[in-house]
């Protein structure tokens, strides 16, 4: 993969969802880093400076995707990185809460190849 490929951080506690998102993005020549949870993701983001987009699950054990979004938005170093939330649940109130807090998009899982151009438009 080209080193100039956009770098996307995928955060999801479910192996299959991480695998699907990773494969779909890699098929579109995206460099993907996978984290199993928001706390790992925040540690990674504090060390890594070329992430162009964060694609995160909403429902995770320790922190939700919304909590991760809020941590990113309050960090001067990270707040410029676009965040897209993914969820299996189509809950309009949750979608609105995430979008109002600064998420660029709320996608119903699984991530599909047709979602990728829209997601990548935020990079």
mmCIF file of N, CA and C in Angstrom:
data_model
loop_
_atom_site.group_PDB
_atom_site.id
_atom_site.type_symbol
_atom_site.label_atom_id
_atom_site.label_comp_id
_atom_site.label_asym_id
_atom_site.label_seq_id
_atom_site.Cartn_x
_atom_site.Cartn_y
_atom_site.Cartn_z
ATOM 1 N N UNK A 1 0.843 -1.185 0.000
ATOM 2 C CA UNK A 1 0.000 0.000 0.000
ATOM 3 C C UNK A 1 0.886 1.245 0.000
ATOM 4 N N UNK A 2 0.494 2.224 -0.748
ATOM 5 C CA UNK A 2 1.263 3.463 -0.845
ATOM 6 C C UNK A 2 1.300 4.174 0.502
ATOM 7 N N UNK A 3 2.443 4.746 0.832
ATOM 8 C CA UNK A 3 2.561 5.435 2.118
ATOM 9 C C UNK A 3 1.732 6.721 2.139
ATOM 10 N N UNK A 4 1.331 7.220 0.970
ATOM 11 C CA UNK A 4 0.510 8.430 0.941
ATOM 12 C C UNK A 4 -0.985 8.107 0.997
ATOM 13 N N UNK A 5 -1.320 6.825 1.167
ATOM 14 C CA UNK A 5 -2.728 6.445 1.295
ATOM 15 C C UNK A 5 -3.282 7.042 2.584
ATOM 16 N N UNK A 6 -4.527 7.520 2.558
ATOM 17 C CA UNK A 6 -5.116 8.079 3.780
ATOM 18 C C UNK A 6 -5.145 7.028 4.894
ATOM 19 N N UNK A 7 -4.907 7.468 6.113
ATOM 20 C CA UNK A 7 -4.846 6.588 7.273
ATOM 21 C C UNK A 7 -6.143 6.716 8.062
ATOM 22 N N UNK A 8 -6.863 5.603 8.190
ATOM 23 C CA UNK A 8 -8.130 5.584 8.918
ATOM 24 C C UNK A 8 -7.982 4.689 10.148
ATOM 25 N N UNK A 9 -8.447 5.182 11.288
ATOM 26 C CA UNK A 9 -8.454 4.413 12.522
ATOM 27 C C UNK A 9 -9.848 3.825 12.705
ATOM 28 N N UNK A 10 -9.920 2.493 12.780
ATOM 29 C CA UNK A 10 -11.188 1.790 13.005
ATOM 30 C C UNK A 10 -11.214 1.328 14.458
ATOM 31 N N UNK A 11 -12.275 1.705 15.184
ATOM 32 C CA UNK A 11 -12.406 1.348 16.599
ATOM 33 C C UNK A 11 -13.689 0.544 16.772
ATOM 34 N N UNK A 12 -13.529 -0.725 17.145
ATOM 35 C CA UNK A 12 -14.696 -1.593 17.301
ATOM 36 C C UNK A 12 -14.316 -2.769 18.182
ATOM 37 N N UNK A 13 -15.182 -3.134 19.110
ATOM 38 C CA UNK A 13 -14.880 -4.249 20.017
ATOM 39 C C UNK A 13 -15.260 -5.604 19.427
ATOM 40 N N UNK A 14 -15.943 -5.622 18.292
ATOM 41 C CA UNK A 14 -16.384 -6.875 17.678
ATOM 42 C C UNK A 14 -15.460 -7.255 16.524
ATOM 43 N N UNK A 15 -14.860 -8.440 16.629
ATOM 44 C CA UNK A 15 -13.879 -8.884 15.636
ATOM 45 C C UNK A 15 -14.434 -8.831 14.216
ATOM 46 N N UNK A 16 -15.630 -9.386 14.013
ATOM 47 C CA UNK A 16 -16.184 -9.457 12.666
ATOM 48 C C UNK A 16 -16.415 -8.063 12.070
ATOM 49 N N UNK A 17 -16.905 -7.128 12.883
ATOM 50 C CA UNK A 17 -17.137 -5.768 12.389
ATOM 51 C C UNK A 17 -15.815 -5.072 12.051
ATOM 52 N N UNK A 18 -14.774 -5.327 12.868
ATOM 53 C CA UNK A 18 -13.441 -4.766 12.561
ATOM 54 C C UNK A 18 -12.935 -5.332 11.237
ATOM 55 N N UNK A 19 -13.118 -6.629 11.074
ATOM 56 C CA UNK A 19 -12.650 -7.299 9.859
ATOM 57 C C UNK A 19 -13.360 -6.750 8.618
ATOM 58 N N UNK A 20 -14.675 -6.631 8.683
ATOM 59 C CA UNK A 20 -15.460 -6.125 7.546
ATOM 60 C C UNK A 20 -15.032 -4.704 7.199
ATOM 61 N N UNK A 21 -14.987 -3.813 8.198
ATOM 62 C CA UNK A 21 -14.616 -2.415 7.945
ATOM 63 C C UNK A 21 -13.203 -2.333 7.373
ATOM 64 N N UNK A 22 -12.287 -3.106 7.935
ATOM 65 C CA UNK A 22 -10.902 -3.090 7.487
ATOM 66 C C UNK A 22 -10.788 -3.545 6.037
ATOM 67 N N UNK A 23 -11.455 -4.637 5.705
ATOM 68 C CA UNK A 23 -11.379 -5.163 4.326
ATOM 69 C C UNK A 23 -11.984 -4.193 3.316
ATOM 70 N N UNK A 24 -13.137 -3.632 3.672
ATOM 71 C CA UNK A 24 -13.800 -2.695 2.753
ATOM 72 C C UNK A 24 -12.889 -1.489 2.501
ATOM 73 N N UNK A 25 -12.291 -0.951 3.560
ATOM 74 C CA UNK A 25 -11.420 0.224 3.410
ATOM 75 C C UNK A 25 -10.130 -0.124 2.660
ATOM 76 N N UNK A 26 -9.524 -1.251 3.003
ATOM 77 C CA UNK A 26 -8.280 -1.649 2.329
ATOM 78 C C UNK A 26 -8.505 -1.882 0.835
ATOM 79 N N UNK A 27 -9.690 -2.376 0.472
ATOM 80 C CA UNK A 27 -10.017 -2.565 -0.949
ATOM 81 C C UNK A 27 -10.092 -1.234 -1.687
ATOM 82 N N UNK A 28 -10.236 -0.146 -0.941
ATOM 83 C CA UNK A 28 -10.289 1.196 -1.528
ATOM 84 C C UNK A 28 -8.963 1.929 -1.331
ATOM 85 N N UNK A 29 -7.887 1.161 -1.109
ATOM 86 C CA UNK A 29 -6.533 1.714 -0.934
ATOM 87 C C UNK A 29 -6.409 2.673 0.242
ATOM 88 N N UNK A 30 -7.041 2.301 1.336
ATOM 89 C CA UNK A 30 -6.953 3.085 2.569
ATOM 90 C C UNK A 30 -6.046 2.329 3.526
ATOM 91 N N UNK A 31 -5.169 3.043 4.203
ATOM 92 C CA UNK A 31 -4.329 2.447 5.244
ATOM 93 C C UNK A 31 -5.160 2.397 6.513
ATOM 94 N N UNK A 32 -5.276 1.217 7.108
ATOM 95 C CA UNK A 32 -6.173 1.020 8.250
ATOM 96 C C UNK A 32 -5.385 0.590 9.483
ATOM 97 N N UNK A 33 -5.685 1.220 10.612
ATOM 98 C CA UNK A 33 -5.219 0.757 11.912
ATOM 99 C C UNK A 33 -6.462 0.389 12.700
ATOM 100 N N UNK A 34 -6.407 -0.764 13.380
ATOM 101 C CA UNK A 34 -7.568 -1.254 14.113
ATOM 102 C C UNK A 34 -7.288 -1.222 15.607
ATOM 103 N N UNK A 35 -8.258 -0.723 16.359
ATOM 104 C CA UNK A 35 -8.204 -0.738 17.825
ATOM 105 C C UNK A 35 -9.486 -1.383 18.336
ATOM 106 N N UNK A 36 -9.359 -2.147 19.433
ATOM 107 C CA UNK A 36 -10.522 -2.850 19.982
ATOM 108 C C UNK A 36 -11.382 -1.978 20.878
ATOM 109 N N UNK A 37 -10.863 -0.831 21.294
ATOM 110 C CA UNK A 37 -11.667 -0.001 22.187
ATOM 111 C C UNK A 37 -11.216 1.439 22.185
ATOM 112 N N UNK A 38 -12.080 2.334 22.683
ATOM 113 C CA UNK A 38 -11.797 3.769 22.689
ATOM 114 C C UNK A 38 -10.555 4.163 23.487
ATOM 115 N N UNK A 39 -10.307 3.490 24.611
ATOM 116 C CA UNK A 39 -9.144 3.867 25.425
ATOM 117 C C UNK A 39 -7.851 3.589 24.677
ATOM 118 N N UNK A 40 -7.772 2.425 24.018
ATOM 119 C CA UNK A 40 -6.612 2.107 23.169
ATOM 120 C C UNK A 40 -6.490 3.140 22.048
ATOM 121 N N UNK A 41 -7.627 3.484 21.458
ATOM 122 C CA UNK A 41 -7.632 4.429 20.343
ATOM 123 C C UNK A 41 -7.070 5.778 20.781
ATOM 124 N N UNK A 42 -7.477 6.251 21.958
ATOM 125 C CA UNK A 42 -6.983 7.547 22.445
ATOM 126 C C UNK A 42 -5.479 7.496 22.708
ATOM 127 N N UNK A 43 -4.996 6.377 23.260
ATOM 128 C CA UNK A 43 -3.552 6.226 23.473
ATOM 129 C C UNK A 43 -2.816 6.265 22.131
ATOM 130 N N UNK A 44 -3.351 5.542 21.152
ATOM 131 C CA UNK A 44 -2.747 5.505 19.821
ATOM 132 C C UNK A 44 -2.732 6.903 19.196
ATOM 133 N N UNK A 45 -3.858 7.608 19.298
ATOM 134 C CA UNK A 45 -3.960 8.944 18.697
ATOM 135 C C UNK A 45 -2.991 9.935 19.336
ATOM 136 N N UNK A 46 -2.664 9.735 20.592
ATOM 137 C CA UNK A 46 -1.703 10.619 21.252
ATOM 138 C C UNK A 46 -0.282 10.396 20.768
ATOM 139 N N UNK A 47 -0.035 9.248 20.126
ATOM 140 C CA UNK A 47 1.304 8.957 19.598
ATOM 141 C C UNK A 47 1.375 9.092 18.081
ATOM 142 N N UNK A 48 0.263 8.904 17.424
ATOM 143 C CA UNK A 48 0.215 8.852 15.961
ATOM 144 C C UNK A 48 -0.368 10.160 15.434
ATOM 145 N N UNK A 49 0.267 10.718 14.412
ATOM 146 C CA UNK A 49 -0.161 12.046 13.967
ATOM 147 C C UNK A 49 -0.697 12.110 12.546
ATOM 148 N N UNK A 50 -0.838 10.953 11.884
ATOM 149 C CA UNK A 50 -1.288 11.041 10.487
ATOM 150 C C UNK A 50 -2.670 10.440 10.256
ATOM 151 N N UNK A 51 -3.432 10.186 11.319
ATOM 152 C CA UNK A 51 -4.791 9.655 11.155
ATOM 153 C C UNK A 51 -5.667 10.751 10.548
ATOM 154 N N UNK A 52 -6.343 10.400 9.458
ATOM 155 C CA UNK A 52 -7.165 11.373 8.732
ATOM 156 C C UNK A 52 -8.656 11.235 9.041
ATOM 157 N N UNK A 53 -9.046 10.072 9.621
ATOM 158 C CA UNK A 53 -10.458 9.817 9.896
ATOM 159 C C UNK A 53 -10.554 8.729 10.956
ATOM 160 N N UNK A 54 -11.539 8.861 11.843
ATOM 161 C CA UNK A 54 -11.812 7.828 12.841
ATOM 162 C C UNK A 54 -13.189 7.253 12.547
ATOM 163 N N UNK A 55 -13.234 5.935 12.395
ATOM 164 C CA UNK A 55 -14.472 5.211 12.151
ATOM 165 C C UNK A 55 -14.704 4.361 13.390
ATOM 166 N N UNK A 56 -15.699 4.695 14.196
ATOM 167 C CA UNK A 56 -15.871 4.022 15.479
ATOM 168 C C UNK A 56 -17.262 3.439 15.669
ATOM 169 N N UNK A 57 -17.284 2.295 16.315
ATOM 170 C CA UNK A 57 -18.529 1.675 16.732
ATOM 171 C C UNK A 57 -19.158 2.555 17.827
ATOM 172 N N UNK A 58 -20.468 2.468 17.985
ATOM 173 C CA UNK A 58 -21.113 3.202 19.074
ATOM 174 C C UNK A 58 -21.101 2.378 20.365
ATOM 175 N N UNK A 59 -21.549 1.141 20.287
ATOM 176 C CA UNK A 59 -21.700 0.311 21.493
ATOM 177 C C UNK A 59 -20.436 -0.489 21.787
ATOM 178 N N UNK A 60 -19.707 -0.065 22.819
ATOM 179 C CA UNK A 60 -18.520 -0.778 23.270
ATOM 180 C C UNK A 60 -18.535 -0.806 24.790
ATOM 181 N N UNK A 61 -17.831 -1.767 25.421
ATOM 182 C CA UNK A 61 -17.947 -1.976 26.862
ATOM 183 C C UNK A 61 -17.527 -0.801 27.761
ATOM 184 N N UNK A 62 -16.344 -0.256 27.588
ATOM 185 C CA UNK A 62 -15.841 0.735 28.542
ATOM 186 C C UNK A 62 -16.317 2.156 28.254
ATOM 187 N N UNK A 63 -16.329 2.501 26.994
ATOM 188 C CA UNK A 63 -16.745 3.841 26.542
ATOM 189 C C UNK A 63 -17.555 3.642 25.269
ATOM 190 N N UNK A 64 -18.542 4.484 25.054
ATOM 191 C CA UNK A 64 -19.279 4.410 23.789
ATOM 192 C C UNK A 64 -18.525 5.197 22.716
ATOM 193 N N UNK A 65 -18.961 5.029 21.482
ATOM 194 C CA UNK A 65 -18.412 5.835 20.404
ATOM 195 C C UNK A 65 -18.689 7.315 20.628
ATOM 196 N N UNK A 66 -19.821 7.604 21.268
ATOM 197 C CA UNK A 66 -20.141 9.000 21.604
ATOM 198 C C UNK A 66 -19.128 9.548 22.604
ATOM 199 N N UNK A 67 -18.774 8.746 23.615
ATOM 200 C CA UNK A 67 -17.769 9.176 24.599
ATOM 201 C C UNK A 67 -16.432 9.448 23.912
ATOM 202 N N UNK A 68 -16.065 8.563 22.979
ATOM 203 C CA UNK A 68 -14.814 8.750 22.227
ATOM 204 C C UNK A 68 -14.889 10.043 21.422
ATOM 205 N N UNK A 69 -16.008 10.261 20.757
ATOM 206 C CA UNK A 69 -16.213 11.496 19.990
ATOM 207 C C UNK A 69 -16.020 12.722 20.880
ATOM 208 N N UNK A 70 -16.593 12.691 22.081
ATOM 209 C CA UNK A 70 -16.491 13.835 22.991
ATOM 210 C C UNK A 70 -15.039 14.063 23.426
ATOM 211 N N UNK A 71 -14.300 12.972 23.688
ATOM 212 C CA UNK A 71 -12.881 13.091 24.061
ATOM 213 C C UNK A 71 -12.076 13.717 22.923
ATOM 214 N N UNK A 72 -12.362 13.284 21.708
ATOM 215 C CA UNK A 72 -11.643 13.803 20.541
ATOM 216 C C UNK A 72 -11.960 15.277 20.329
ATOM 217 N N UNK A 73 -13.236 15.641 20.451
ATOM 218 C CA UNK A 73 -13.648 17.028 20.189
ATOM 219 C C UNK A 73 -13.117 17.999 21.245
ATOM 220 N N UNK A 74 -12.847 17.517 22.466
ATOM 221 C CA UNK A 74 -12.327 18.441 23.481
ATOM 222 C C UNK A 74 -10.800 18.509 23.494
ATOM 223 N N UNK A 75 -10.150 17.712 22.640
ATOM 224 C CA UNK A 75 -8.689 17.727 22.571
ATOM 225 C C UNK A 75 -8.221 18.679 21.467
ATOM 226 N N UNK A 76 -7.466 19.716 21.820
ATOM 227 C CA UNK A 76 -6.972 20.646 20.799
ATOM 228 C C UNK A 76 -6.162 19.935 19.716
ATOM 229 N N UNK A 77 -5.483 18.861 20.104
ATOM 230 C CA UNK A 77 -4.616 18.130 19.173
ATOM 231 C C UNK A 77 -5.407 17.217 18.228
ATOM 232 N N UNK A 78 -6.592 16.782 18.663
ATOM 233 C CA UNK A 78 -7.337 15.768 17.900
ATOM 234 C C UNK A 78 -8.629 16.285 17.276
ATOM 235 N N UNK A 79 -9.130 17.433 17.734
ATOM 236 C CA UNK A 79 -10.489 17.845 17.360
ATOM 237 C C UNK A 79 -10.694 18.066 15.865
ATOM 238 N N UNK A 80 -9.589 18.209 15.110
ATOM 239 C CA UNK A 80 -9.717 18.408 13.652
ATOM 240 C C UNK A 80 -10.000 17.103 12.909
ATOM 241 N N UNK A 81 -9.819 15.946 13.576
ATOM 242 C CA UNK A 81 -9.988 14.658 12.893
ATOM 243 C C UNK A 81 -11.478 14.333 12.788
ATOM 244 N N UNK A 82 -11.967 14.092 11.565
ATOM 245 C CA UNK A 82 -13.380 13.742 11.410
ATOM 246 C C UNK A 82 -13.678 12.378 12.039
ATOM 247 N N UNK A 83 -14.856 12.267 12.651
ATOM 248 C CA UNK A 83 -15.290 11.024 13.295
ATOM 249 C C UNK A 83 -16.594 10.564 12.650
ATOM 250 N N UNK A 84 -16.620 9.283 12.262
ATOM 251 C CA UNK A 84 -17.832 8.663 11.740
ATOM 252 C C UNK A 84 -18.208 7.546 12.711
ATOM 253 N N UNK A 85 -19.456 7.545 13.141
ATOM 254 C CA UNK A 85 -19.955 6.543 14.092
ATOM 255 C C UNK A 85 -20.684 5.446 13.323
ATOM 256 N N UNK A 86 -20.431 4.198 13.721
ATOM 257 C CA UNK A 86 -21.149 3.051 13.147
ATOM 258 C C UNK A 86 -21.941 2.371 14.254
ATOM 259 N N UNK A 87 -23.115 1.843 13.908
ATOM 260 C CA UNK A 87 -23.892 1.108 14.896
ATOM 261 C C UNK A 87 -24.821 0.133 14.202
ATOM 262 N N UNK A 88 -25.133 -0.954 14.888
ATOM 263 C CA UNK A 88 -26.131 -1.905 14.373
ATOM 264 C C UNK A 88 -27.530 -1.381 14.637
ATOM 265 N N UNK A 89 -27.627 -0.424 15.558
ATOM 266 C CA UNK A 89 -28.926 0.076 15.990
ATOM 267 C C UNK A 89 -29.308 1.356 15.255
ATOM 268 N N UNK A 90 -30.504 1.352 14.695
ATOM 269 C CA UNK A 90 -31.029 2.532 14.012
ATOM 270 C C UNK A 90 -31.918 3.285 15.001
ATOM 271 N N UNK A 91 -31.279 4.092 15.861
ATOM 272 C CA UNK A 91 -31.999 4.829 16.902
ATOM 273 C C UNK A 91 -31.869 6.322 16.602
ATOM 274 N N UNK A 92 -32.937 6.949 16.072
ATOM 275 C CA UNK A 92 -32.858 8.352 15.636
ATOM 276 C C UNK A 92 -32.318 9.313 16.704
ATOM 277 N N UNK A 93 -32.706 9.131 17.975
ATOM 278 C CA UNK A 93 -32.235 10.045 19.030
ATOM 279 C C UNK A 93 -30.715 9.938 19.195
ATOM 280 N N UNK A 94 -30.213 8.691 19.137
ATOM 281 C CA UNK A 94 -28.772 8.475 19.260
ATOM 282 C C UNK A 94 -28.043 9.095 18.064
ATOM 283 N N UNK A 95 -28.592 8.894 16.883
ATOM 284 C CA UNK A 95 -27.986 9.461 15.670
ATOM 285 C C UNK A 95 -27.884 10.979 15.802
ATOM 286 N N UNK A 96 -28.988 11.596 16.215
ATOM 287 C CA UNK A 96 -29.023 13.053 16.344
ATOM 288 C C UNK A 96 -28.005 13.529 17.380
ATOM 289 N N UNK A 97 -27.928 12.840 18.523
ATOM 290 C CA UNK A 97 -26.991 13.205 19.584
ATOM 291 C C UNK A 97 -25.551 13.182 19.056
ATOM 292 N N UNK A 98 -25.207 12.135 18.308
ATOM 293 C CA UNK A 98 -23.845 12.008 17.767
ATOM 294 C C UNK A 98 -23.556 13.088 16.724
ATOM 295 N N UNK A 99 -24.496 13.315 15.834
ATOM 296 C CA UNK A 99 -24.301 14.319 14.786
ATOM 297 C C UNK A 99 -24.239 15.723 15.388
ATOM 298 N N UNK A 100 -25.085 15.994 16.376
ATOM 299 C CA UNK A 100 -25.066 17.301 17.046
ATOM 300 C C UNK A 100 -23.747 17.540 17.770
ATOM 301 N N UNK A 101 -23.113 16.452 18.233
ATOM 302 C CA UNK A 101 -21.844 16.568 18.964
ATOM 303 C C UNK A 101 -20.638 16.664 18.035
ATOM 304 N N UNK A 102 -20.876 16.548 16.728
ATOM 305 C CA UNK A 102 -19.772 16.743 15.799
ATOM 306 C C UNK A 102 -19.394 15.552 14.942
ATOM 307 N N UNK A 103 -20.100 14.422 15.088
ATOM 308 C CA UNK A 103 -19.824 13.288 14.196
ATOM 309 C C UNK A 103 -20.194 13.700 12.772
ATOM 310 N N UNK A 104 -19.391 13.269 11.811
ATOM 311 C CA UNK A 104 -19.658 13.619 10.411
ATOM 312 C C UNK A 104 -20.773 12.766 9.825
ATOM 313 N N UNK A 105 -20.922 11.571 10.371
ATOM 314 C CA UNK A 105 -21.868 10.624 9.787
ATOM 315 C C UNK A 105 -22.205 9.573 10.832
ATOM 316 N N UNK A 106 -23.368 8.944 10.684
ATOM 317 C CA UNK A 106 -23.779 7.834 11.531
ATOM 318 C C UNK A 106 -24.229 6.746 10.573
ATOM 319 N N UNK A 107 -23.463 5.666 10.503
ATOM 320 C CA UNK A 107 -23.705 4.605 9.526
ATOM 321 C C UNK A 107 -24.252 3.371 10.230
ATOM 322 N N UNK A 108 -25.269 2.769 9.632
ATOM 323 C CA UNK A 108 -25.798 1.514 10.161
ATOM 324 C C UNK A 108 -24.902 0.382 9.636
ATOM 325 N N UNK A 109 -24.416 -0.464 10.561
ATOM 326 C CA UNK A 109 -23.536 -1.577 10.201
ATOM 327 C C UNK A 109 -24.297 -2.624 9.414
ATOM 328 N N UNK A 110 -23.590 -3.417 8.615
ATOM 329 C CA UNK A 110 -22.141 -3.380 8.414
ATOM 330 C C UNK A 110 -21.739 -2.292 7.430
ATOM 331 N N UNK A 111 -20.495 -1.845 7.575
ATOM 332 C CA UNK A 111 -19.952 -0.902 6.602
ATOM 333 C C UNK A 111 -19.965 -1.585 5.247
ATOM 334 N N UNK A 112 -20.442 -0.887 4.246
ATOM 335 C CA UNK A 112 -20.570 -1.453 2.918
ATOM 336 C C UNK A 112 -19.716 -0.649 1.953
ATOM 337 N N UNK A 113 -19.332 -1.269 0.871
ATOM 338 C CA UNK A 113 -18.495 -0.595 -0.135
ATOM 339 C C UNK A 113 -19.170 0.688 -0.627
ATOM 340 N N UNK A 114 -20.506 0.723 -0.669
ATOM 341 C CA UNK A 114 -21.196 1.935 -1.140
ATOM 342 C C UNK A 114 -21.088 3.084 -0.142
ATOM 343 N N UNK A 115 -20.766 2.778 1.131
ATOM 344 C CA UNK A 115 -20.612 3.821 2.149
ATOM 345 C C UNK A 115 -19.255 4.527 2.048
ATOM 346 N N UNK A 116 -18.274 3.837 1.473
ATOM 347 C CA UNK A 116 -16.896 4.316 1.539
ATOM 348 C C UNK A 116 -16.673 5.682 0.867
ATOM 349 N N UNK A 117 -17.174 5.917 -0.355
ATOM 350 C CA UNK A 117 -16.928 7.248 -0.945
ATOM 351 C C UNK A 117 -17.457 8.381 -0.072
ATOM 352 N N UNK A 118 -18.627 8.175 0.541
ATOM 353 C CA UNK A 118 -19.212 9.190 1.417
ATOM 354 C C UNK A 118 -18.330 9.393 2.655
ATOM 355 N N UNK A 119 -17.891 8.292 3.242
ATOM 356 C CA UNK A 119 -17.027 8.357 4.427
ATOM 357 C C UNK A 119 -15.709 9.066 4.087
ATOM 358 N N UNK A 120 -15.127 8.714 2.963
ATOM 359 C CA UNK A 120 -13.833 9.281 2.584
ATOM 360 C C UNK A 120 -13.939 10.744 2.165
ATOM 361 N N UNK A 121 -15.135 11.203 1.876
ATOM 362 C CA UNK A 121 -15.295 12.609 1.495
ATOM 363 C C UNK A 121 -14.977 13.534 2.669
ATOM 364 N N UNK A 122 -14.925 13.002 3.895
ATOM 365 C CA UNK A 122 -14.615 13.823 5.075
ATOM 366 C C UNK A 122 -13.120 13.983 5.321
ATOM 367 N N UNK A 123 -12.329 13.227 4.569
ATOM 368 C CA UNK A 123 -10.861 13.317 4.744
ATOM 369 C C UNK A 123 -10.322 14.544 4.049
#
